[in-house]
Amino acid sequence: MEAKIRLENITHSFKETGLVLNGISLHVNDGEFVSIIGPSGSGKSTIFQTIGGLLKPEGGDIFLEGRRINGETGNISYMPQQASLLPWRTVLNNVLLAQELAGRTDESEVRTWLAKVGLSGYENAYPHQLSGGMKQRVAFIRALLSPQPIMLLDEPFSALDEFTRFDMQKWLLAIWEEKRKSVLFITHNIEEALFLSDRIVLLSPRPAKVIKEFKVPLNRPRTDRLLLDDSFLQLKREIYGAMKEGETHESH
Ligand SMILES: Nc1ncnc2c1ncn2[C@@H]1O[C@H](COP(=O)(O)OP(=O)(O)OP(=O)(O)O)[C@@H](O)[C@H]1O
Ligand SMILES: [Mg+2]
């Protein structure tokens, strides 16, 4: 079967920075959760911008379900690094926005999912009345319920404290395991990537290339206990080792 999304040898440079993406190839299969990990400034968000069509890559191709979409917008639901709710719209209307843009709204579906993430009673609240974690949940539900076949999540939890972050990860998993939408997730946290993903793509420092891919053969549904599991810790060591090695190669 065609991959949901496939990047083939994507290259991109910025005038100010020079080469940022150095031949990135990766894919996400239908219903798969794939994480990209890499150091800060390596080019992760730039990869998302090329997939979302905000940037046209200099070289290489991007395929959505087999169709080439270089430079095309509107194909992807995207949750950017900073939650981007419209302050003048209520929670309900912020989530409905993505569906409105696609010309297909389902208010009862939106209400159901808001309730599942603990936001019933907040449908008519405005973003400034919500905590950081609640805003993230609204932005996530918006991405989840938009009609596009794949979600890009760019470090959605990096601004949250450790406790809230872990709650959000567990919550994201529960929701995702129910809906199984294809996800490409950016993080620089190895543990987060392991806990959530089916597969992890490790990037080098800038200019980014794929150093290695790791399958995460851990059973679902995943629980807290997994974090202390031998296989989990073994994979964590392996990825950490590969990451260190990637950095060393870069500096020689
Ligand atoms: N529009 C732009 N114009 C010029 N340079 C840019 C632009 N966008 C990103 N860059 C540069 O490209 C490099 C990669 O940036 P990018 O935002 O993709 O990194 P990242 O891996 O997402 O980092 P972080 O983990 O900190 O979010 C950085 O050096 C950045 O300065
Ligand atoms: Mg980024």
Short mmCIF file of C-alpha atoms in Angstrom, two decimals, residues 92 95-96 99-100 104-112 145:
data_model
loop_
_atom_site.label_atom_id
_atom_site.label_comp_id
_atom_site.label_asym_id
_atom_site.label_seq_id
_atom_site.Cartn_x
_atom_site.Cartn_y
_atom_site.Cartn_z
CA LEU A 92 -15.86 25.21 19.90
CA VAL A 95 -12.02 23.49 16.49
CA LEU A 96 -14.77 23.98 13.91
CA GLN A 99 -13.69 21.80 9.26
CA GLU A 100 -15.19 25.06 7.98
CA ARG A 104 -17.72 20.08 6.20
CA THR A 105 -18.59 20.80 9.84
CA ASP A 106 -19.86 18.37 12.44
CA GLU A 107 -20.54 20.20 15.68
CA SER A 108 -21.68 17.16 17.64
CA GLU A 109 -18.48 15.32 16.72
CA VAL A 110 -16.46 18.30 17.95
CA ARG A 111 -18.41 18.41 21.23
CA THR A 112 -17.89 14.69 21.75
CA LEU A 145 -10.76 16.40 13.46
#
